[in-house]
PDB file of C-alpha atoms in Angstrom:
ATOM      1  CA  MET D   1     -37.055  15.864  42.664  1.00  0.00           C
ATOM      2  CA  THR D   2     -40.806  16.223  42.874  1.00  0.00           C
ATOM      3  CA  THR D   3     -42.251  13.013  44.350  1.00  0.00           C
ATOM      4  CA  ASP D   4     -44.644  14.057  47.111  1.00  0.00           C
ATOM      5  CA  THR D   5     -43.948  10.956  49.200  1.00  0.00           C
ATOM      6  CA  LEU D   6     -40.289  11.793  49.742  1.00  0.00           C
ATOM      7  CA  PRO D   7     -39.581  12.377  53.449  1.00  0.00           C
ATOM      8  CA  ILE D   8     -37.543  15.583  53.038  1.00  0.00           C
ATOM      9  CA  THR D   9     -38.815  18.888  51.648  1.00  0.00           C
ATOM     10  CA  VAL D  10     -36.642  21.903  50.829  1.00  0.00           C
ATOM     11  CA  THR D  11     -37.999  25.277  49.742  1.00  0.00           C
ATOM     12  CA  ALA D  12     -36.443  27.321  46.947  1.00  0.00           C
ATOM     13  CA  TYR D  13     -37.356  30.303  44.807  1.00  0.00           C
ATOM     14  CA  ARG D  14     -38.991  29.937  41.428  1.00  0.00           C
ATOM     15  CA  TRP D  15     -37.191  33.031  40.201  1.00  0.00           C
ATOM     16  CA  VAL D  16     -34.275  35.238  41.180  1.00  0.00           C
ATOM     17  CA  PRO D  17     -32.269  37.746  39.087  1.00  0.00           C
ATOM     18  CA  ALA D  18     -29.626  36.224  36.839  1.00  0.00           C
ATOM     19  CA  PHE D  19     -26.742  37.432  39.023  1.00  0.00           C
ATOM     20  CA  ALA D  20     -28.135  35.463  41.983  1.00  0.00           C
ATOM     21  CA  GLN D  21     -28.785  32.218  40.161  1.00  0.00           C
ATOM     22  CA  GLY D  22     -26.445  29.529  41.431  1.00  0.00           C
ATOM     23  CA  LEU D  23     -25.921  31.418  44.688  1.00  0.00           C
ATOM     24  CA  VAL D  24     -29.254  31.088  46.516  1.00  0.00           C
ATOM     25  CA  ARG D  25     -28.674  29.249  49.769  1.00  0.00           C
ATOM     26  CA  ASP D  26     -30.925  26.303  49.061  1.00  0.00           C
ATOM     27  CA  LEU D  27     -27.938  25.190  46.934  1.00  0.00           C
ATOM     28  CA  ARG D  28     -26.086  24.405  50.168  1.00  0.00           C
ATOM     29  CA  VAL D  29     -28.870  22.171  51.339  1.00  0.00           C
ATOM     30  CA  ARG D  30     -29.334  20.436  47.986  1.00  0.00           C
ATOM     31  CA  TRP D  31     -25.585  19.769  47.842  1.00  0.00           C
ATOM     32  CA  ALA D  32     -25.539  18.325  51.356  1.00  0.00           C
ATOM     33  CA  LEU D  33     -28.516  16.082  50.590  1.00  0.00           C
ATOM     34  CA  GLU D  34     -26.895  14.851  47.399  1.00  0.00           C
ATOM     35  CA  GLU D  35     -23.675  14.064  49.269  1.00  0.00           C
ATOM     36  CA  ALA D  36     -25.610  12.264  51.993  1.00  0.00           C
ATOM     37  CA  GLY D  37     -27.667  10.300  49.466  1.00  0.00           C
ATOM     38  CA  LEU D  38     -30.933  11.427  51.060  1.00  0.00           C
ATOM     39  CA  PRO D  39     -33.921  11.698  48.688  1.00  0.00           C
ATOM     40  CA  TYR D  40     -35.841  14.960  48.820  1.00  0.00           C
ATOM     41  CA  ARG D  41     -38.368  17.112  47.038  1.00  0.00           C
ATOM     42  CA  VAL D  42     -38.142  20.825  46.296  1.00  0.00           C
ATOM     43  CA  GLU D  43     -41.094  23.102  46.986  1.00  0.00           C
ATOM     44  CA  LEU D  44     -40.767  26.180  44.816  1.00  0.00           C
ATOM     45  CA  ILE D  45     -42.194  29.434  46.145  1.00  0.00           C
ATOM     46  CA  ASP D  46     -42.418  32.951  44.771  1.00  0.00           C
ATOM     47  CA  HIS D  47     -41.658  36.202  46.532  1.00  0.00           C
ATOM     48  CA  LYS D  48     -45.284  36.683  47.597  1.00  0.00           C
ATOM     49  CA  GLU D  49     -45.580  33.222  49.117  1.00  0.00           C
ATOM     50  CA  LYS D  50     -42.481  33.741  51.239  1.00  0.00           C
ATOM     51  CA  ASP D  51     -44.316  36.465  53.163  1.00  0.00           C
ATOM     52  CA  SER D  52     -47.489  34.459  53.702  1.00  0.00           C
ATOM     53  CA  ALA D  53     -48.611  33.735  57.254  1.00  0.00           C
ATOM     54  CA  GLU D  54     -48.322  30.003  56.585  1.00  0.00           C
ATOM     55  CA  TYR D  55     -44.743  30.199  55.371  1.00  0.00           C
ATOM     56  CA  LEU D  56     -43.665  32.524  58.175  1.00  0.00           C
ATOM     57  CA  LEU D  57     -44.688  29.838  60.661  1.00  0.00           C
ATOM     58  CA  TRP D  58     -42.054  27.662  58.992  1.00  0.00           C
ATOM     59  CA  GLN D  59     -39.408  30.278  58.127  1.00  0.00           C
ATOM     60  CA  PRO D  60     -39.897  33.294  60.435  1.00  0.00           C
ATOM     61  CA  PHE D  61     -37.809  35.603  58.222  1.00  0.00           C
ATOM     62  CA  GLY D  62     -39.491  34.724  54.932  1.00  0.00           C
ATOM     63  CA  GLN D  63     -36.343  33.352  53.305  1.00  0.00           C
ATOM     64  CA  VAL D  64     -35.226  30.147  51.628  1.00  0.00           C
ATOM     65  CA  PRO D  65     -34.382  27.468  52.302  1.00  0.00           C
ATOM     66  CA  ALA D  66     -36.761  26.040  54.819  1.00  0.00           C
ATOM     67  CA  TYR D  67     -36.566  22.314  55.510  1.00  0.00           C
ATOM     68  CA  GLU D  68     -38.859  19.584  56.765  1.00  0.00           C
ATOM     69  CA  GLN D  69     -37.927  16.006  57.588  1.00  0.00           C
ATOM     70  CA  ASP D  70     -40.204  13.573  59.402  1.00  0.00           C
ATOM     71  CA  GLY D  71     -42.118  16.407  61.050  1.00  0.00           C
ATOM     72  CA  ILE D  72     -38.976  18.368  61.996  1.00  0.00           C
ATOM     73  CA  LYS D  73     -39.107  21.863  60.515  1.00  0.00           C
ATOM     74  CA  LEU D  74     -35.871  23.832  60.268  1.00  0.00           C
ATOM     75  CA  PHE D  75     -34.674  27.135  58.834  1.00  0.00           C
ATOM     76  CA  GLU D  76     -31.239  28.758  58.378  1.00  0.00           C
ATOM     77  CA  SER D  77     -29.078  27.028  55.798  1.00  0.00           C
ATOM     78  CA  GLY D  78     -26.137  26.465  58.151  1.00  0.00           C
ATOM     79  CA  ALA D  79     -28.319  24.726  60.724  1.00  0.00           C
ATOM     80  CA  ILE D  80     -29.887  22.610  58.002  1.00  0.00           C
ATOM     81  CA  VAL D  81     -26.501  21.587  56.572  1.00  0.00           C
ATOM     82  CA  LEU D  82     -25.350  20.636  60.069  1.00  0.00           C
ATOM     83  CA  HIS D  83     -28.515  18.564  60.596  1.00  0.00           C
ATOM     84  CA  ILE D  84     -27.912  16.715  57.331  1.00  0.00           C
ATOM     85  CA  ALA D  85     -24.198  16.283  58.038  1.00  0.00           C
ATOM     86  CA  GLU D  86     -24.948  14.595  61.336  1.00  0.00           C
ATOM     87  CA  GLN D  87     -26.752  11.896  59.351  1.00  0.00           C
ATOM     88  CA  SER D  88     -23.908  11.350  56.873  1.00  0.00           C
ATOM     89  CA  ASP D  89     -20.493   9.721  57.114  1.00  0.00           C
ATOM     90  CA  VAL D  90     -19.533  11.594  53.939  1.00  0.00           C
ATOM     91  CA  LEU D  91     -20.079  14.973  55.565  1.00  0.00           C
ATOM     92  CA  MET D  92     -18.989  14.263  59.136  1.00  0.00           C
ATOM     93  CA  PRO D  93     -16.023  12.270  60.484  1.00  0.00           C
ATOM     94  CA  PRO D  94     -16.850   9.433  62.898  1.00  0.00           C
ATOM     95  CA  ASP D  95     -14.758  10.630  65.844  1.00  0.00           C
ATOM     96  CA  ALA D  96     -15.982  13.192  68.370  1.00  0.00           C
ATOM     97  CA  ALA D  97     -12.962  15.481  67.981  1.00  0.00           C
ATOM     98  CA  GLY D  98     -13.292  15.537  64.204  1.00  0.00           C
ATOM     99  CA  ARG D  99     -16.998  16.280  64.403  1.00  0.00           C
ATOM    100  CA  ALA D 100     -16.318  19.137  66.812  1.00  0.00           C
ATOM    101  CA  ARG D 101     -13.746  20.641  64.451  1.00  0.00           C
ATOM    102  CA  VAL D 102     -16.157  20.414  61.517  1.00  0.00           C
ATOM    103  CA  ARG D 103     -18.815  22.239  63.542  1.00  0.00           C
ATOM    104  CA  THR D 104     -16.249  24.919  64.332  1.00  0.00           C
ATOM    105  CA  TRP D 105     -15.518  25.410  60.626  1.00  0.00           C
ATOM    106  CA  LEU D 106     -19.221  25.577  59.853  1.00  0.00           C
ATOM    107  CA  PHE D 107     -19.555  28.474  62.266  1.00  0.00           C
ATOM    108  CA  ALA D 108     -16.370  30.068  60.917  1.00  0.00           C
ATOM    109  CA  ALA D 109     -17.750  30.014  57.374  1.00  0.00           C
ATOM    110  CA  LEU D 110     -20.943  31.744  58.507  1.00  0.00           C
ATOM    111  CA  ASN D 111     -19.517  34.124  61.116  1.00  0.00           C
ATOM    112  CA  SER D 112     -15.899  34.879  60.186  1.00  0.00           C
ATOM    113  CA  ILE D 113     -16.049  34.781  56.394  1.00  0.00           C
ATOM    114  CA  GLU D 114     -19.594  35.299  55.135  1.00  0.00           C
ATOM    115  CA  PRO D 115     -20.510  38.686  56.687  1.00  0.00           C
ATOM    116  CA  SER D 116     -17.755  40.648  54.934  1.00  0.00           C
ATOM    117  CA  VAL D 117     -18.206  38.655  51.713  1.00  0.00           C
ATOM    118  CA  GLN D 118     -21.919  39.427  51.737  1.00  0.00           C
ATOM    119  CA  GLU D 119     -21.296  43.109  52.441  1.00  0.00           C
ATOM    120  CA  LEU D 120     -18.911  43.341  49.501  1.00  0.00           C
ATOM    121  CA  THR D 121     -21.370  41.531  47.265  1.00  0.00           C
ATOM    122  CA  GLY D 122     -24.163  43.860  48.352  1.00  0.00           C
ATOM    123  CA  ILE D 123     -22.100  46.931  47.552  1.00  0.00           C
ATOM    124  CA  ASP D 124     -21.072  45.650  44.135  1.00  0.00           C
ATOM    125  CA  LEU D 125     -24.389  44.263  42.975  1.00  0.00           C
ATOM    126  CA  PHE D 126     -26.876  46.667  44.548  1.00  0.00           C
ATOM    127  CA  HIS D 127     -25.134  49.939  45.440  1.00  0.00           C
ATOM    128  CA  GLY D 128     -22.171  50.290  43.094  1.00  0.00           C
ATOM    129  CA  ASP D 129     -23.407  53.580  41.645  1.00  0.00           C
ATOM    130  CA  GLU D 130     -24.020  55.264  44.994  1.00  0.00           C
ATOM    131  CA  ALA D 131     -21.516  57.793  46.302  1.00  0.00           C
ATOM    132  CA  TRP D 132     -21.044  56.155  49.682  1.00  0.00           C
ATOM    133  CA  ALA D 133     -20.173  52.808  48.076  1.00  0.00           C
ATOM    134  CA  GLY D 134     -16.914  54.154  46.658  1.00  0.00           C
ATOM    135  CA  GLN D 135     -15.831  55.179  50.153  1.00  0.00           C
ATOM    136  CA  ARG D 136     -16.948  52.018  51.905  1.00  0.00           C
ATOM    137  CA  ARG D 137     -15.869  49.398  49.390  1.00  0.00           C
ATOM    138  CA  PRO D 138     -12.061  49.587  49.937  1.00  0.00           C
ATOM    139  CA  GLN D 139     -12.569  48.979  53.654  1.00  0.00           C
ATOM    140  CA  VAL D 140     -14.815  45.997  53.063  1.00  0.00           C
ATOM    141  CA  GLU D 141     -12.531  44.538  50.422  1.00  0.00           C
ATOM    142  CA  GLY D 142      -9.653  44.906  52.844  1.00  0.00           C
ATOM    143  CA  THR D 143     -11.541  42.880  55.424  1.00  0.00           C
ATOM    144  CA  VAL D 144     -12.369  40.209  52.861  1.00  0.00           C
ATOM    145  CA  ARG D 145      -8.718  39.981  51.822  1.00  0.00           C
ATOM    146  CA  LYS D 146      -7.634  39.624  55.433  1.00  0.00           C
ATOM    147  CA  ARG D 147     -10.133  36.817  56.032  1.00  0.00           C
ATOM    148  CA  LEU D 148      -9.183  35.058  52.818  1.00  0.00           C
ATOM    149  CA  GLY D 149      -5.521  35.345  53.730  1.00  0.00           C
ATOM    150  CA  ALA D 150      -6.125  33.759  57.116  1.00  0.00           C
ATOM    151  CA  LEU D 151      -8.159  30.975  55.534  1.00  0.00           C
ATOM    152  CA  ALA D 152      -5.494  30.337  52.892  1.00  0.00           C
ATOM    153  CA  ALA D 153      -2.796  30.230  55.565  1.00  0.00           C
ATOM    154  CA  TRP D 154      -4.752  27.605  57.480  1.00  0.00           C
ATOM    155  CA  LEU D 155      -5.425  25.533  54.398  1.00  0.00           C
ATOM    156  CA  GLY D 156      -1.772  25.604  53.390  1.00  0.00           C
ATOM    157  CA  GLU D 157      -1.021  22.455  51.426  1.00  0.00           C
ATOM    158  CA  ARG D 158      -4.129  20.668  52.674  1.00  0.00           C
ATOM    159  CA  GLU D 159      -6.700  19.601  50.126  1.00  0.00           C
ATOM    160  CA  TYR D 160      -9.567  20.164  52.588  1.00  0.00           C
ATOM    161  CA  LEU D 161     -10.192  22.002  55.837  1.00  0.00           C
ATOM    162  CA  GLU D 162      -9.992  18.719  57.684  1.00  0.00           C
ATOM    163  CA  THR D 163      -8.130  15.545  56.760  1.00  0.00           C
ATOM    164  CA  ARG D 164     -10.791  14.818  54.130  1.00  0.00           C
ATOM    165  CA  TYR D 165     -13.799  16.457  52.507  1.00  0.00           C
ATOM    166  CA  THR D 166     -16.569  17.308  55.005  1.00  0.00           C
ATOM    167  CA  ALA D 167     -19.535  19.614  55.436  1.00  0.00           C
ATOM    168  CA  ALA D 168     -17.035  22.299  56.438  1.00  0.00           C
ATOM    169  CA  ASP D 169     -15.710  22.431  52.889  1.00  0.00           C
ATOM    170  CA  LEU D 170     -19.221  22.398  51.447  1.00  0.00           C
ATOM    171  CA  LEU D 171     -20.376  25.381  53.461  1.00  0.00           C
ATOM    172  CA  MET D 172     -17.151  27.339  53.011  1.00  0.00           C
ATOM    173  CA  VAL D 173     -17.228  26.918  49.245  1.00  0.00           C
ATOM    174  CA  THR D 174     -20.819  28.133  49.017  1.00  0.00           C
ATOM    175  CA  VAL D 175     -19.772  31.247  50.925  1.00  0.00           C
ATOM    176  CA  LEU D 176     -16.774  31.886  48.672  1.00  0.00           C
ATOM    177  CA  ARG D 177     -18.901  31.451  45.538  1.00  0.00           C
ATOM    178  CA  ASN D 178     -20.398  34.849  46.318  1.00  0.00           C
ATOM    179  CA  LEU D 179     -17.089  36.374  45.207  1.00  0.00           C
ATOM    180  CA  ARG D 180     -17.446  35.014  41.694  1.00  0.00           C
ATOM    181  CA  HIS D 181     -18.098  38.502  40.288  1.00  0.00           C
ATOM    182  CA  THR D 182     -14.609  39.560  41.493  1.00  0.00           C
ATOM    183  CA  ASP D 183     -11.057  38.283  40.972  1.00  0.00           C
ATOM    184  CA  LEU D 184     -10.390  38.035  44.713  1.00  0.00           C
ATOM    185  CA  LEU D 185     -10.431  34.257  44.967  1.00  0.00           C
ATOM    186  CA  ALA D 186      -8.002  33.960  42.056  1.00  0.00           C
ATOM    187  CA  GLN D 187      -5.524  35.979  44.125  1.00  0.00           C
ATOM    188  CA  PHE D 188      -5.416  33.123  46.630  1.00  0.00           C
ATOM    189  CA  PRO D 189      -4.505  30.078  44.494  1.00  0.00           C
ATOM    190  CA  THR D 190      -4.881  27.684  47.409  1.00  0.00           C
ATOM    191  CA  LEU D 191      -8.471  28.766  47.990  1.00  0.00           C
ATOM    192  CA  LYS D 192      -9.278  28.787  44.298  1.00  0.00           C
ATOM    193  CA  ALA D 193      -7.975  25.229  43.934  1.00  0.00           C
ATOM    194  CA  HIS D 194      -9.934  24.141  47.011  1.00  0.00           C
ATOM    195  CA  SER D 195     -13.155  25.598  45.631  1.00  0.00           C
ATOM    196  CA  GLU D 196     -12.617  24.023  42.232  1.00  0.00           C
ATOM    197  CA  ARG D 197     -11.857  20.671  43.848  1.00  0.00           C
ATOM    198  CA  CYS D 198     -15.088  20.762  45.819  1.00  0.00           C
ATOM    199  CA  GLU D 199     -17.220  22.080  42.962  1.00  0.00           C
ATOM    200  CA  ALA D 200     -15.988  19.209  40.776  1.00  0.00           C
ATOM    201  CA  ARG D 201     -17.770  16.726  43.035  1.00  0.00           C
ATOM    202  CA  PRO D 202     -20.733  15.043  41.318  1.00  0.00           C
ATOM    203  CA  ALA D 203     -23.046  15.968  44.198  1.00  0.00           C
ATOM    204  CA  PHE D 204     -22.329  19.672  43.730  1.00  0.00           C
ATOM    205  CA  GLN D 205     -22.724  19.471  39.985  1.00  0.00           C
ATOM    206  CA  LYS D 206     -26.112  17.803  40.330  1.00  0.00           C
ATOM    207  CA  ALA D 207     -27.302  20.234  43.008  1.00  0.00           C
ATOM    208  CA  LEU D 208     -26.303  23.231  40.896  1.00  0.00           C
ATOM    209  CA  ARG D 209     -27.835  21.782  37.749  1.00  0.00           C
ATOM    210  CA  ASP D 210     -31.107  21.087  39.548  1.00  0.00           C
ATOM    211  CA  GLN D 211     -31.258  24.548  41.093  1.00  0.00           C
ATOM    212  CA  MET D 212     -30.630  26.249  37.773  1.00  0.00           C
ATOM    213  CA  ALA D 213     -33.260  24.082  36.084  1.00  0.00           C
ATOM    214  CA  ASP D 214     -35.899  25.154  38.603  1.00  0.00           C
ATOM    215  CA  PHE D 215     -35.672  28.860  37.802  1.00  0.00           C
ATOM    216  CA  VAL D 216     -38.394  30.207  35.560  1.00  0.00           C
ATOM    217  CA  PRO D 217     -38.053  33.258  33.258  1.00  0.00           C
ATOM    218  CA  ASP D 218     -38.418  36.711  34.772  1.00  0.00           C
ATOM    219  CA  PRO D 219     -42.171  37.027  35.461  1.00  0.00           C
ATOM    220  CA  VAL D 220     -42.034  40.813  35.026  1.00  0.00           C
ATOM    221  CA  ALA D 221     -40.285  40.624  31.666  1.00  0.00           C
ATOM    222  CA  ALA D 222     -42.705  37.940  30.543  1.00  0.00           C
TER     223      ALA D 222
END
């Protein structure tokens, strides 16, 4: 979406390496906006612009996504997804207890699951050839397995983390997608089915398609 008059702006990268495409965290925000039916525009930036003084006033850590809506500027994808969810009956249940549980799962995705998943991904994709990685990886994978086991046990026969699809599922699935270079998720059929169920949603498919379409060829190779 590129219309300048749209009230919501989301930043995203013009280019990332192939292994990261489909995983950059603006996907979470795009997906949430698509689910909520909120129109938005994407502002593409490169890796020099993210470190500019102007951008750092918006996103202090020079990352994507950053978000602006009606003069409200936000950063951190989890906070942005929560902000969007609070405007959407699709992403948040109407009752106070349900909303509180969804918030809890949002934090669980980011604090209980994502750190070990990200560490494993970092080892595999950036440090796999280094001597220390062979020693550290089994420990990290063990932690990931333990977290996935706990998550699978909670999910049980449920289709979603709550009684229906919510922002909790959206955020959790985007965390678990970082394991796509491994077979770990396939070892937990309940989690694999949950991820596939969520990724089949039209809003996810559109968000992913739009993100992938925005990436330009490798500027160095060109």
